[in-house]
Amino acid sequence: MFFHRTPWFIQKVYPTLTWRKPTNDRVLYLTFDDGPIQGLTESILDTLEKCDVKATFFCVGQNLVNNNEIAQRAISEGHQLANHTYNHFDGWKTANESYYENINLCTDELLSLGQTKLLFRPPYGKITRNQIVEVSKKYDIIMWDVLTGDYSSKVTPEECLKNSIKTARRGSIVLFHDNVKAEKNVTYALPRFLEYFLDKDYQFKLV
């Protein structure tokens, strides 16, 4: 089970993490986790280009290496790439030093692509308090306000869209995925999600 909107009490327990950017403006922050991968990430970029929307991609370092041309395309089209560790490490299951080293390996790849803004999102949203203290010395840790659930086989494409629209609010950081598990749902929901909020005069900004 997951919450489509991160509960307020979790956000309050971890106040140094960025969950949302409160604003009175009609602004959303669109983010994607786990790519880039061939096929799906490229399809997502096509959709974003068609809608003239920019997004922040939290990338796995190994995927950056394997799909460098897709990463370069995303940058050339005005999107932002950020850190999601090099090997999609779970902070709760990884020794601290190994975790930090894995984050830095991903940063090396991002810097080689000219991405200098140090943003980090922990895979699975799992990061310990000690890791937060250490990682925050160098990176802004970006979480999410809206979890679309696109990766879940228990969520239909229609439910993914409906719940994402219902949950998003001004200043929400919205999390979709560009991974194989999410392909069916994100391919259906993303263009319709964008159309809905663009019709309501929302802007999509980079984190």
PDB file of C-alpha atoms in Angstrom, residues 10 27-28 30 34 51 69 81 88 106 123-124 131 136 145 158 166 185:
ATOM      1  CA  ILE A  10       5.871  12.166   7.535  1.00  0.00           C
ATOM      2  CA  VAL A  27       2.849  25.602 -10.550  1.00  0.00           C
ATOM      3  CA  LEU A  28       3.733  21.901 -10.520  1.00  0.00           C
ATOM      4  CA  LEU A  30       7.195  17.124 -12.645  1.00  0.00           C
ATOM      5  CA  ASP A  34      15.095   5.484 -12.398  1.00  0.00           C
ATOM      6  CA  CYS A  51       3.383  19.769 -24.541  1.00  0.00           C
ATOM      7  CA  GLU A  69      22.604   9.781 -25.865  1.00  0.00           C
ATOM      8  CA  LEU A  81      19.069  15.549 -14.603  1.00  0.00           C
ATOM      9  CA  HIS A  88      19.649   2.328  -7.181  1.00  0.00           C
ATOM     10  CA  CYS A 106      26.368   9.169  -9.983  1.00  0.00           C
ATOM     11  CA  PRO A 123      15.696   5.249  -4.209  1.00  0.00           C
ATOM     12  CA  TYR A 124      12.438   3.946  -2.704  1.00  0.00           C
ATOM     13  CA  GLN A 131      22.465   9.620   5.930  1.00  0.00           C
ATOM     14  CA  SER A 136      22.407  17.279   3.082  1.00  0.00           C
ATOM     15  CA  ASP A 145       4.182  15.378  -2.566  1.00  0.00           C
ATOM     16  CA  GLU A 158      -7.124   5.015 -15.391  1.00  0.00           C
ATOM     17  CA  LYS A 166      -6.993  14.422  -7.586  1.00  0.00           C
ATOM     18  CA  ASN A 185       0.600   3.422 -16.605  1.00  0.00           C
TER      19      ASN A 185
END
